[in-house]
Amino acid sequence: MTMVTGGLLPTASSTTKRPGWCKWAFSTAPKYGDDPQRKIIWPGGETEKPRGYQMSTRLKIVTIHQEPFVYVQPTTSDGTCQKEKTVNGLKDVQKVICTGPNGTIPGQPIVPQCCYGFCIDLLIKLADTMNFTYEVHLVADGKFGTQERVNNSNKKEWNGMMGELLGGLADMIVAPLTINNERAQYIEFSKPFKYQGLTILVKKEIPRSTLDSFMQPFQSTLWLLVGLSVHVVAVMLYLLDRFSPFGRFKVNSEEEEEDALTLSSAMWFSWGVLLNSGIGEGAPRSFSARILGMVWAGFAMIIVASYTANLAAFLLRNPSDKFIYATVKQSSVDIYFRRQVELSTMYRHMEKHNYESAAEAIQAVRDNKLHAFIWDSAVLEFEASQKCDLVTTGELFFRSGFGIGMRKDSPWKQNVSLSILSSHENGFMEELDKTWVRYQECDSRSNAPATLTFENMAGVFMLVAGGIVAGIFLIFIEIAYKRHKDARRKQMQLAFAAVNVWRKNLQDRKSDRAEPDSKQKAPFRSISTNLASNIKRRRSSKDTVRR
């Protein structure tokens, strides 16, 4: 019995060895196993079985000390790792023996240490899933890996974990290694096991309230100018309203007269507009003074709005030349700032302040030697949750991910990515996040709502108390002045009364002196009066006789 069998044969020439369109080759042959002369045609037109490759199941893993992804602690006296619980206390920490930074340098002593953390748990999971064993060592120079020039030549070589992987000292990088284009050109990255970005770590400022805290939004010079402007505008309103023909001295005097704008009324109007307390009376009457009043109202609106906005955000000042910010030397963040043209000025400032490791930079922030540290958000958020004097600020930028690094020809790259994707789907990565990254030590303190206390507003209350004391002091002055004025008015009234009495007495004396003279002149006045009357009578009698 025969059967038709077929094989997939390439149509490419034997010289190029490049497969092209494929076709089926049919032949009639005995059943498989019946014909010992039957040959199998392999892909590429080869009749011999391709040689396979050996996959070492003992992998050399390089990592780096970076909490919470990799913790490092010394071993016990018997060379084992001390047992302890995870940071949340839910389960035992899985630790592995890792050689120290000198483990890959020939001639240097190998220092065994204990490594544990997010990446170590991930490594143990991958080893169980993919069935391989491993030996872990810390990177010799403590760097993640960037290209640097060799002996000031144009030739560049990789340092850090990248250099050890490409140099054959490691088979796999299991660490918080950021995936970027520059590294992806030389090595193969797995699917990201942690998505993150860059953020800024600063030291949490201890609130220090002073009595003049409500005056901090403006400088003292600006406060003086505002106070001076109030009084200058008040004086100008008074003068404009006084000398305007439509103010105090109206052209049409038949109109109903209003109270003139006095200097005190002008002062009250100026302060009322600035403090938005409302103007009940004492407004300017002339057009020129009202124009100035409207301009002053616009000025007051801008000043009050600026003060209100600045009072809530006066701590967010632009960084000065003394504001120091930095990152880690020869890291992906350093590469990011170096490559961005728009960030060149920032990079020139931070380049001279960059630190060798993230741990050193974080400690520098806590010691006030560094004002801001720019680094991976996953690391900085963890540090801020564990150290309550630190806080992250700003939004995430340069979003990326952490991946496992392998060489381009590594046979493990596909299986590693599939295993990471499976870990994301079954919730293993979420569990690692909860165990190592999201555990908060400062929940109750850092998440408490910020409320104003008496210390924040003590200056305002002191201002009100000062106003009360000033009012009481002035009322006593007013009472004393009123008493003094009343006493003076009484003295004037007594003086006027005395003058009137004296004047009356003087007039009485004059009248008394005039009475004797009038008595002596009386007989002569009566005789002349009688003579005049007799003459009139005689004239009248003569006139009647003539008629």
Coordinates of C-alpha atoms in Angstrom, one line a residue:
M1 CA 0.0 0.0 0.0
T2 CA 1.3 3.4 -0.9
M3 CA 0.3 6.9 0.1
V4 CA 0.9 10.4 -1.0
T5 CA 3.2 12.4 1.3
G6 CA 4.3 16.0 1.0
G7 CA 7.0 18.3 2.3
L8 CA 7.3 22.0 2.4
L9 CA 10.2 22.9 0.1
P10 CA 11.6 26.3 -0.5
T11 CA 12.0 27.7 -4.0
A12 CA 15.1 29.8 -3.2
S13 CA 18.4 29.1 -4.8
S14 CA 21.0 27.1 -3.0
T15 CA 23.5 30.0 -3.2
T16 CA 21.4 32.6 -1.4
K17 CA 19.9 30.1 1.1
R18 CA 17.0 32.6 1.4
P19 CA 13.6 30.9 1.3
G20 CA 11.0 32.3 -1.0
W21 CA 7.6 31.0 -2.2
C22 CA 7.2 27.4 -0.9
K23 CA 5.6 24.5 -2.8
W24 CA 4.5 21.0 -2.0
A25 CA 6.5 18.1 -3.4
F26 CA 4.4 15.0 -3.8
S27 CA 5.8 11.5 -4.1
T28 CA 4.5 8.0 -3.8
A29 CA 6.3 6.1 -1.1
P30 CA 5.6 3.3 1.3
K31 CA 4.1 4.0 4.6
Y32 CA 6.4 5.8 7.1
G33 CA 8.8 3.3 8.5
D34 CA 8.5 0.9 5.7
D35 CA 11.2 2.6 3.5
P36 CA 14.5 3.0 5.3
Q37 CA 15.8 5.0 2.3
R38 CA 13.2 7.7 2.7
K39 CA 14.7 11.1 3.6
I40 CA 13.1 14.0 5.4
I41 CA 13.5 17.4 3.7
W42 CA 14.0 20.1 6.4
P43 CA 13.3 23.8 6.1
G44 CA 15.9 25.4 3.9
G45 CA 16.2 22.4 1.6
E46 CA 18.5 20.5 4.0
T47 CA 18.2 16.8 4.2
E48 CA 20.2 16.6 7.4
K49 CA 18.7 17.3 10.8
P50 CA 19.6 20.9 11.9
R51 CA 21.9 21.1 14.9
G52 CA 20.1 22.4 18.0
Y53 CA 21.5 24.7 20.6
Q54 CA 22.0 24.1 24.3
M55 CA 20.1 26.2 26.8
S56 CA 21.8 26.5 30.0
T57 CA 19.4 26.3 32.9
R58 CA 21.9 27.9 35.3
L59 CA 21.6 31.6 34.7
K60 CA 23.8 34.4 36.0
I61 CA 21.5 37.2 37.3
V62 CA 22.9 40.8 37.8
T63 CA 20.9 43.2 39.9
I64 CA 21.4 46.5 41.8
H65 CA 20.6 47.7 45.3
Q66 CA 17.5 49.8 44.9
E67 CA 14.8 49.7 47.5
P68 CA 12.0 48.5 47.5
F69 CA 12.9 46.4 44.4
V70 CA 16.2 45.0 45.8
Y71 CA 17.2 45.1 49.5
V72 CA 20.7 44.0 50.5
Q73 CA 21.7 43.0 54.0
P74 CA 24.6 40.9 55.4
T75 CA 24.3 37.3 56.1
T76 CA 24.3 35.8 59.5
S77 CA 27.4 34.2 61.1
D78 CA 26.5 30.8 59.7
G79 CA 26.2 32.2 56.1
T80 CA 22.4 32.1 55.9
C81 CA 19.8 34.8 55.7
Q82 CA 17.9 36.0 58.7
K83 CA 14.2 35.1 58.6
E84 CA 11.7 38.0 58.8
K85 CA 8.3 39.1 57.8
T86 CA 7.5 41.4 54.9
V87 CA 6.9 45.1 55.5
N88 CA 3.2 44.5 55.9
G89 CA 3.8 41.5 58.2
L90 CA 1.6 39.2 56.1
K91 CA 4.2 36.6 55.1
D92 CA 7.8 35.5 55.3
V93 CA 10.4 37.4 53.1
Q94 CA 11.9 35.3 50.4
K95 CA 15.7 35.9 50.4
V96 CA 18.5 34.6 48.2
I97 CA 22.2 34.6 48.6
C98 CA 23.9 37.2 46.3
T99 CA 27.5 38.0 46.0
G100 CA 28.7 41.5 46.7
P101 CA 29.8 44.2 44.2
N102 CA 33.3 42.5 43.9
G103 CA 31.8 39.1 42.9
T104 CA 32.4 39.6 39.2
I105 CA 35.9 41.1 39.5
P106 CA 38.7 38.6 39.2
G107 CA 41.0 38.5 42.2
Q108 CA 38.6 40.2 44.5
P109 CA 37.0 38.4 47.5
I110 CA 33.4 37.2 47.1
V111 CA 31.2 38.7 49.8
P112 CA 28.0 36.7 50.2
Q113 CA 25.0 38.9 51.1
C114 CA 21.2 38.5 51.3
C115 CA 19.0 40.0 48.6
Y116 CA 15.3 40.3 48.8
G117 CA 12.5 42.6 47.5
F118 CA 10.1 43.1 44.6
C119 CA 12.6 41.9 41.9
I120 CA 13.8 39.0 43.9
D121 CA 10.2 37.7 44.3
L122 CA 9.8 38.1 40.6
L123 CA 13.0 36.2 39.9
I124 CA 11.8 33.3 42.1
K125 CA 8.5 33.3 40.3
L126 CA 10.1 33.2 36.9
A127 CA 12.5 30.4 37.9
D128 CA 9.6 28.3 39.2
T129 CA 7.6 28.9 36.0
M130 CA 10.4 28.5 33.5
N131 CA 12.3 25.8 35.3
F132 CA 15.8 27.3 35.6
T133 CA 18.2 27.9 38.5
Y134 CA 20.2 31.1 39.1
E135 CA 23.0 32.8 40.9
V136 CA 22.6 36.4 41.7
H137 CA 25.3 39.1 42.1
L138 CA 25.3 42.8 42.5
V139 CA 26.7 45.0 39.8
A140 CA 30.3 45.9 40.3
D141 CA 30.2 49.7 39.7
G142 CA 26.7 50.2 41.2
K143 CA 25.3 51.7 37.9
F144 CA 22.4 50.9 35.8
G145 CA 24.2 51.3 32.5
T146 CA 25.0 54.1 30.0
Q147 CA 27.5 54.5 27.2
E148 CA 30.7 56.3 28.0
R149 CA 33.7 57.2 25.9
V150 CA 36.8 55.1 26.3
N151 CA 40.1 57.1 26.9
N152 CA 38.5 60.2 25.4
S153 CA 38.1 58.5 22.0
N154 CA 35.0 58.2 19.8
K155 CA 34.6 54.6 20.9
K156 CA 31.8 54.1 23.5
E157 CA 31.3 51.2 25.8
W158 CA 28.5 50.3 28.2
N159 CA 29.0 50.4 31.9
G160 CA 26.9 49.1 34.8
M161 CA 24.5 46.2 34.4
M162 CA 24.3 46.8 30.7
G163 CA 28.1 46.4 30.3
E164 CA 28.0 43.2 32.4
L165 CA 25.2 41.7 30.3
L166 CA 26.8 42.6 27.0
G167 CA 30.2 41.4 28.2
G168 CA 28.9 38.0 29.1
L169 CA 29.3 38.4 32.9
A170 CA 25.5 38.0 33.3
D171 CA 22.7 36.3 31.4
M172 CA 19.8 38.4 32.6
I173 CA 19.2 41.7 34.3
V174 CA 16.5 41.5 37.0
A175 CA 16.4 45.0 38.4
P176 CA 14.4 48.2 38.1
L177 CA 16.0 48.9 34.7
T178 CA 14.1 51.5 32.7
I179 CA 13.2 50.6 29.1
N180 CA 14.4 53.2 26.6
N181 CA 15.4 53.3 23.0
E182 CA 19.1 53.6 23.6
R183 CA 19.3 50.4 25.6
A184 CA 16.8 48.5 23.4
Q185 CA 19.2 48.9 20.4
Y186 CA 21.7 46.6 22.2
I187 CA 19.7 44.3 24.4
E188 CA 16.3 42.7 24.4
F189 CA 13.7 43.8 27.0
S190 CA 10.9 41.8 28.3
K191 CA 7.4 43.2 28.7
P192 CA 7.3 45.8 31.5
F193 CA 6.7 44.3 34.9
K194 CA 6.2 47.8 36.4
Y195 CA 4.8 50.9 34.7
Q196 CA 6.0 54.2 36.1
G197 CA 7.3 57.7 35.3
L198 CA 9.5 60.4 36.7
T199 CA 8.6 62.6 39.7
I200 CA 10.3 64.9 42.1
L201 CA 11.2 64.2 45.8
V202 CA 11.5 67.1 48.2
K203 CA 11.7 67.5 51.9
K204 CA 8.4 68.3 53.6
E205 CA 8.6 71.7 55.1
I206 CA 7.7 72.1 58.7
P207 CA 5.0 74.8 59.0
R208 CA 6.3 77.7 60.9
S209 CA 3.6 80.3 61.5
T210 CA 4.5 83.8 62.6
L211 CA 2.4 86.7 63.6
D212 CA 3.0 88.4 60.3
S213 CA 2.2 85.3 58.2
F214 CA -0.8 86.9 56.7
M215 CA 1.5 89.7 55.3
Q216 CA 3.9 87.2 53.6
P217 CA 2.2 87.3 50.2
F218 CA 3.5 90.9 49.7
Q219 CA 6.9 92.3 50.5
S220 CA 7.2 95.1 53.0
T221 CA 8.0 97.6 50.3
L222 CA 4.7 96.8 48.5
W223 CA 2.8 97.1 51.8
L224 CA 4.3 100.5 52.4
L225 CA 3.4 101.6 48.8
V226 CA -0.2 100.4 49.2
G227 CA -0.6 102.3 52.5
L228 CA 1.0 105.4 51.0
S229 CA -1.3 105.2 47.9
V230 CA -4.4 105.1 50.2
H231 CA -3.6 108.4 51.8
V232 CA -2.4 110.1 48.6
V233 CA -5.6 109.2 46.8
A234 CA -7.6 110.4 49.8
V235 CA -5.9 113.8 49.7
M236 CA -6.3 114.1 45.9
L237 CA -10.0 113.2 46.2
Y238 CA -10.5 115.9 48.8
L239 CA -8.6 118.6 46.7
L240 CA -10.4 117.7 43.4
D241 CA -13.8 117.7 45.1
R242 CA -13.0 121.0 46.9
F243 CA -11.8 123.1 44.0
S244 CA -14.1 121.6 41.3
P245 CA -16.9 124.0 40.3
F246 CA -19.2 121.0 40.6
G247 CA -18.0 120.0 44.0
R248 CA -18.1 122.2 47.1
F249 CA -18.6 125.4 45.0
K250 CA -21.4 124.6 42.7
V251 CA -22.3 126.8 39.7
N252 CA -26.0 126.3 40.2
S253 CA -26.6 127.2 43.8
E254 CA -30.3 126.5 43.5
E255 CA -29.7 122.7 43.6
E256 CA -30.1 120.9 46.9
E257 CA -26.9 121.1 48.7
E258 CA -25.1 117.8 49.8
D259 CA -22.5 117.4 52.5
A260 CA -19.1 118.4 51.2
L261 CA -16.4 115.8 51.0
T262 CA -14.2 116.5 53.9
L263 CA -10.7 115.1 54.3
S264 CA -11.8 112.6 56.9
S265 CA -14.6 111.5 54.5
A266 CA -12.1 111.2 51.7
M267 CA -9.9 109.0 53.9
W268 CA -12.9 106.8 54.8
F269 CA -13.8 106.5 51.1
S270 CA -10.3 105.5 50.1
W271 CA -10.0 102.8 52.8
G272 CA -13.5 101.5 52.2
V273 CA -12.8 101.0 48.5
L274 CA -9.6 99.1 49.2
L275 CA -11.0 96.9 51.9
N276 CA -14.3 96.4 50.0
S277 CA -16.3 97.4 53.0
G278 CA -18.9 99.4 51.1
I279 CA -19.4 103.2 50.8
G280 CA -22.4 104.5 52.7
E281 CA -21.7 108.2 52.5
G282 CA -19.0 110.7 51.8
A283 CA -18.6 109.8 48.1
P284 CA -17.0 112.5 45.8
R285 CA -19.5 114.7 44.0
S286 CA -17.4 116.2 41.2
F287 CA -16.8 114.3 37.9
S288 CA -13.0 114.6 38.2
A289 CA -13.0 113.1 41.7
R290 CA -15.3 110.3 40.7
I291 CA -13.0 109.4 37.8
L292 CA -10.1 109.1 40.3
G293 CA -12.4 107.0 42.5
M294 CA -13.2 104.6 39.8
V295 CA -9.4 104.2 39.0
W296 CA -8.7 103.6 42.6
A297 CA -11.5 101.0 42.8
G298 CA -9.8 99.1 39.8
F299 CA -6.4 99.3 41.6
A300 CA -8.0 97.9 44.8
M301 CA -9.6 95.0 42.9
I302 CA -6.2 94.0 41.4
I303 CA -4.4 94.3 44.7
V304 CA -7.0 92.3 46.6
A305 CA -7.1 89.6 43.9
S306 CA -3.3 89.3 43.9
Y307 CA -3.2 89.1 47.6
T308 CA -5.9 86.4 47.8
A309 CA -4.2 84.3 45.1
N310 CA -0.7 84.8 46.6
L311 CA -1.9 84.0 50.2
A312 CA -2.7 80.4 49.1
A313 CA 0.5 79.8 47.0
F314 CA 3.2 82.1 48.4
L315 CA 5.3 79.0 49.2
L316 CA 5.5 78.0 45.5
R317 CA 8.2 80.4 44.5
N318 CA 10.4 80.1 41.4
P319 CA 13.6 78.3 42.2
S320 CA 16.6 80.6 42.5
D321 CA 20.2 79.9 41.6
K322 CA 20.6 78.4 45.1
F323 CA 17.9 75.8 44.5
I324 CA 19.7 72.6 43.9
Y325 CA 18.1 69.6 42.0
A326 CA 19.8 66.5 40.7
T327 CA 19.5 62.9 39.7
V328 CA 21.7 59.8 39.5
K329 CA 24.8 59.9 37.3
Q330 CA 24.7 57.8 34.1
S331 CA 21.1 56.7 34.6
S332 CA 18.1 56.7 32.3
V333 CA 17.0 60.0 33.9
D334 CA 20.4 61.5 33.2
I335 CA 20.1 60.3 29.6
Y336 CA 16.6 61.8 29.3
F337 CA 17.6 65.3 30.4
R338 CA 20.8 65.1 28.3
R339 CA 18.9 64.3 25.1
Q340 CA 16.0 66.9 25.6
V341 CA 17.1 70.1 23.9
E342 CA 14.4 72.2 25.8
L343 CA 15.9 70.9 29.1
S344 CA 19.5 71.7 28.3
T345 CA 19.6 74.6 30.7
M346 CA 18.3 72.4 33.5
Y347 CA 20.8 69.6 32.7
R348 CA 23.7 72.0 32.8
H349 CA 22.6 73.1 36.3
M350 CA 22.0 69.6 37.6
E351 CA 24.9 67.8 36.0
K352 CA 27.4 69.1 38.5
H353 CA 25.2 68.1 41.4
N354 CA 24.2 64.5 40.3
Y355 CA 24.9 61.7 42.8
E356 CA 26.3 58.2 42.4
S357 CA 23.2 56.4 43.7
A358 CA 19.6 57.1 44.5
A359 CA 20.2 56.3 48.2
E360 CA 22.8 59.0 48.5
A361 CA 20.6 61.5 46.8
I362 CA 17.6 60.7 49.0
Q363 CA 19.7 61.1 52.1
A364 CA 21.0 64.4 50.8
V365 CA 17.4 65.6 50.5
R366 CA 16.8 64.6 54.1
D367 CA 20.0 66.4 55.2
N368 CA 18.9 69.6 53.3
K369 CA 22.0 69.3 51.0
L370 CA 19.7 68.8 48.0
H371 CA 16.4 70.6 47.5
A372 CA 14.9 68.3 44.9
F373 CA 15.7 64.8 43.6
I374 CA 14.3 63.6 40.2
W375 CA 13.9 59.9 39.9
D376 CA 11.6 57.0 39.2
S377 CA 8.1 57.5 40.7
A378 CA 7.9 54.0 42.0
V379 CA 11.0 54.4 44.1
L380 CA 10.3 58.0 45.3
E381 CA 6.7 57.3 46.2
F382 CA 7.9 54.4 48.3
E383 CA 10.5 56.5 50.0
A384 CA 8.0 59.2 50.7
S385 CA 5.6 56.6 52.2
Q386 CA 8.3 55.2 54.5
K387 CA 10.0 58.5 55.5
C388 CA 7.5 61.0 56.7
D389 CA 9.7 64.0 56.3
L390 CA 9.8 63.5 52.5
V391 CA 7.0 64.1 49.9
T392 CA 6.7 63.8 46.1
T393 CA 5.5 66.8 44.2
G394 CA 4.4 67.5 40.6
E395 CA 2.8 65.3 38.0
L396 CA 4.5 62.3 36.4
F397 CA 6.5 62.9 33.3
F398 CA 8.6 60.7 30.9
R399 CA 6.3 57.7 31.5
S400 CA 8.1 54.4 30.9
G401 CA 8.4 51.0 32.5
F402 CA 10.8 48.5 34.2
G403 CA 11.8 45.5 32.2
I404 CA 14.1 42.4 32.4
G405 CA 17.1 42.8 30.2
M406 CA 18.5 39.9 28.1
R407 CA 20.9 39.6 25.2
K408 CA 19.5 39.7 21.7
D409 CA 20.3 36.0 21.1
S410 CA 18.8 34.9 24.4
P411 CA 16.5 31.9 24.1
W412 CA 14.6 33.0 27.2
K413 CA 13.3 36.4 25.9
Q414 CA 9.9 35.1 24.6
N415 CA 9.2 32.9 27.6
V416 CA 10.1 35.7 30.1
S417 CA 7.7 38.1 28.4
L418 CA 4.9 35.5 28.4
S419 CA 5.5 34.7 32.0
I420 CA 5.4 38.4 33.0
L421 CA 2.1 38.9 31.0
S422 CA 0.7 35.9 32.8
S423 CA 1.7 37.4 36.1
H424 CA -0.1 40.6 35.3
E425 CA -3.2 38.7 34.4
N426 CA -3.3 36.4 37.5
G427 CA -2.7 39.3 39.9
F428 CA 0.8 38.3 41.0
M429 CA 2.2 41.7 40.0
E430 CA -0.5 43.5 41.9
E431 CA 0.3 41.4 45.0
L432 CA 4.0 42.4 44.7
D433 CA 2.9 46.0 44.5
K434 CA 0.9 45.7 47.6
T435 CA 3.7 43.9 49.5
W436 CA 6.7 46.1 48.5
V437 CA 5.7 49.4 46.9
R438 CA 2.3 50.5 48.2
Y439 CA 2.8 49.8 51.8
Q440 CA 2.3 53.2 53.6
E441 CA 3.9 54.1 56.9
C442 CA 2.7 57.7 56.9
D443 CA -1.0 57.2 56.0
S444 CA -2.5 58.8 59.0
R445 CA -0.1 61.7 58.9
S446 CA 0.4 62.5 55.3
N447 CA -3.2 62.0 54.2
A448 CA -4.8 64.0 57.0
P449 CA -6.6 67.1 55.6
A450 CA -4.7 70.3 56.0
T451 CA -6.7 72.7 58.2
L452 CA -6.0 76.2 59.4
T453 CA -5.1 76.5 63.1
F454 CA -4.9 79.5 65.4
E455 CA -1.1 79.6 64.8
N456 CA -1.8 80.3 61.1
M457 CA -4.2 83.1 61.8
A458 CA -2.8 84.5 65.0
G459 CA -1.6 87.6 63.2
V460 CA -5.1 88.5 62.0
F461 CA -6.5 88.1 65.5
M462 CA -3.6 90.2 66.9
L463 CA -4.5 92.8 64.2
V464 CA -8.1 92.9 65.5
A465 CA -6.9 93.1 69.1
G466 CA -4.7 96.0 68.1
G467 CA -7.7 97.7 66.5
I468 CA -9.7 97.3 69.7
V469 CA -6.9 98.7 71.8
A470 CA -6.4 101.6 69.4
G471 CA -10.2 102.3 69.5
I472 CA -10.2 102.3 73.3
F473 CA -7.2 104.5 73.4
L474 CA -8.7 106.9 70.9
I475 CA -12.0 107.1 72.7
F476 CA -10.3 108.2 75.8
I477 CA -8.5 110.9 73.8
E478 CA -11.8 111.9 72.3
I479 CA -13.4 112.1 75.7
A480 CA -10.5 114.1 77.1
Y481 CA -10.6 116.4 74.1
K482 CA -14.3 116.9 74.4
R483 CA -14.0 117.7 78.1
H484 CA -11.2 120.2 77.4
K485 CA -13.3 121.7 74.6
D486 CA -16.4 122.0 76.9
A487 CA -14.3 123.5 79.7
R488 CA -12.9 126.1 77.3
R489 CA -16.4 126.8 75.9
K490 CA -17.7 127.4 79.5
Q491 CA -14.7 129.7 80.1
M492 CA -15.6 131.6 77.0
Q493 CA -19.2 131.8 78.0
L494 CA -18.2 133.1 81.4
A495 CA -15.9 135.6 79.8
F496 CA -18.7 136.8 77.4
A497 CA -21.1 137.0 80.3
A498 CA -18.5 139.1 82.3
V499 CA -18.0 141.3 79.3
N500 CA -21.8 141.8 78.9
V501 CA -22.1 142.6 82.6
W502 CA -19.3 145.1 82.4
R503 CA -20.7 146.6 79.2
K504 CA -24.1 147.0 80.9
N505 CA -22.6 148.6 84.0
L506 CA -20.7 151.0 81.7
Q507 CA -23.9 151.9 79.9
D508 CA -25.7 152.4 83.2
R509 CA -23.0 154.7 84.4
K510 CA -23.2 156.7 81.3
S511 CA -27.0 157.0 81.6
D512 CA -26.6 158.1 85.3
R513 CA -24.2 160.9 84.3
A514 CA -26.6 162.2 81.6
E515 CA -29.6 162.7 83.9
P516 CA -28.5 165.9 85.8
D517 CA -27.8 167.8 82.6
S518 CA -31.2 167.0 81.3
K519 CA -32.9 168.5 84.5
Q520 CA -31.0 171.8 84.1
K521 CA -32.0 172.2 80.5
A522 CA -35.7 171.5 81.1
P523 CA -37.0 175.1 82.1
F524 CA -35.4 176.7 79.1
R525 CA -37.0 174.0 76.9
S526 CA -40.5 174.7 78.4
I527 CA -40.3 178.5 77.9
S528 CA -39.3 178.1 74.3
T529 CA -42.1 175.7 73.8
N530 CA -44.7 178.1 75.3
L531 CA -43.5 181.0 73.2
A532 CA -43.7 178.9 70.1
S533 CA -47.2 177.8 70.9
N534 CA -48.4 181.4 71.6
I535 CA -47.0 182.6 68.3
K536 CA -48.9 179.9 66.4
R537 CA -52.1 180.8 68.2
R538 CA -51.8 184.5 67.3
R539 CA -51.1 183.7 63.7
S540 CA -54.1 181.5 63.5
S541 CA -56.4 184.2 65.0
K542 CA -55.2 186.8 62.6
D543 CA -56.0 184.5 59.7
T544 CA -59.6 184.0 60.9
V545 CA -60.2 187.8 61.2
R546 CA -59.0 188.4 57.7
R547 CA -61.4 185.8 56.3

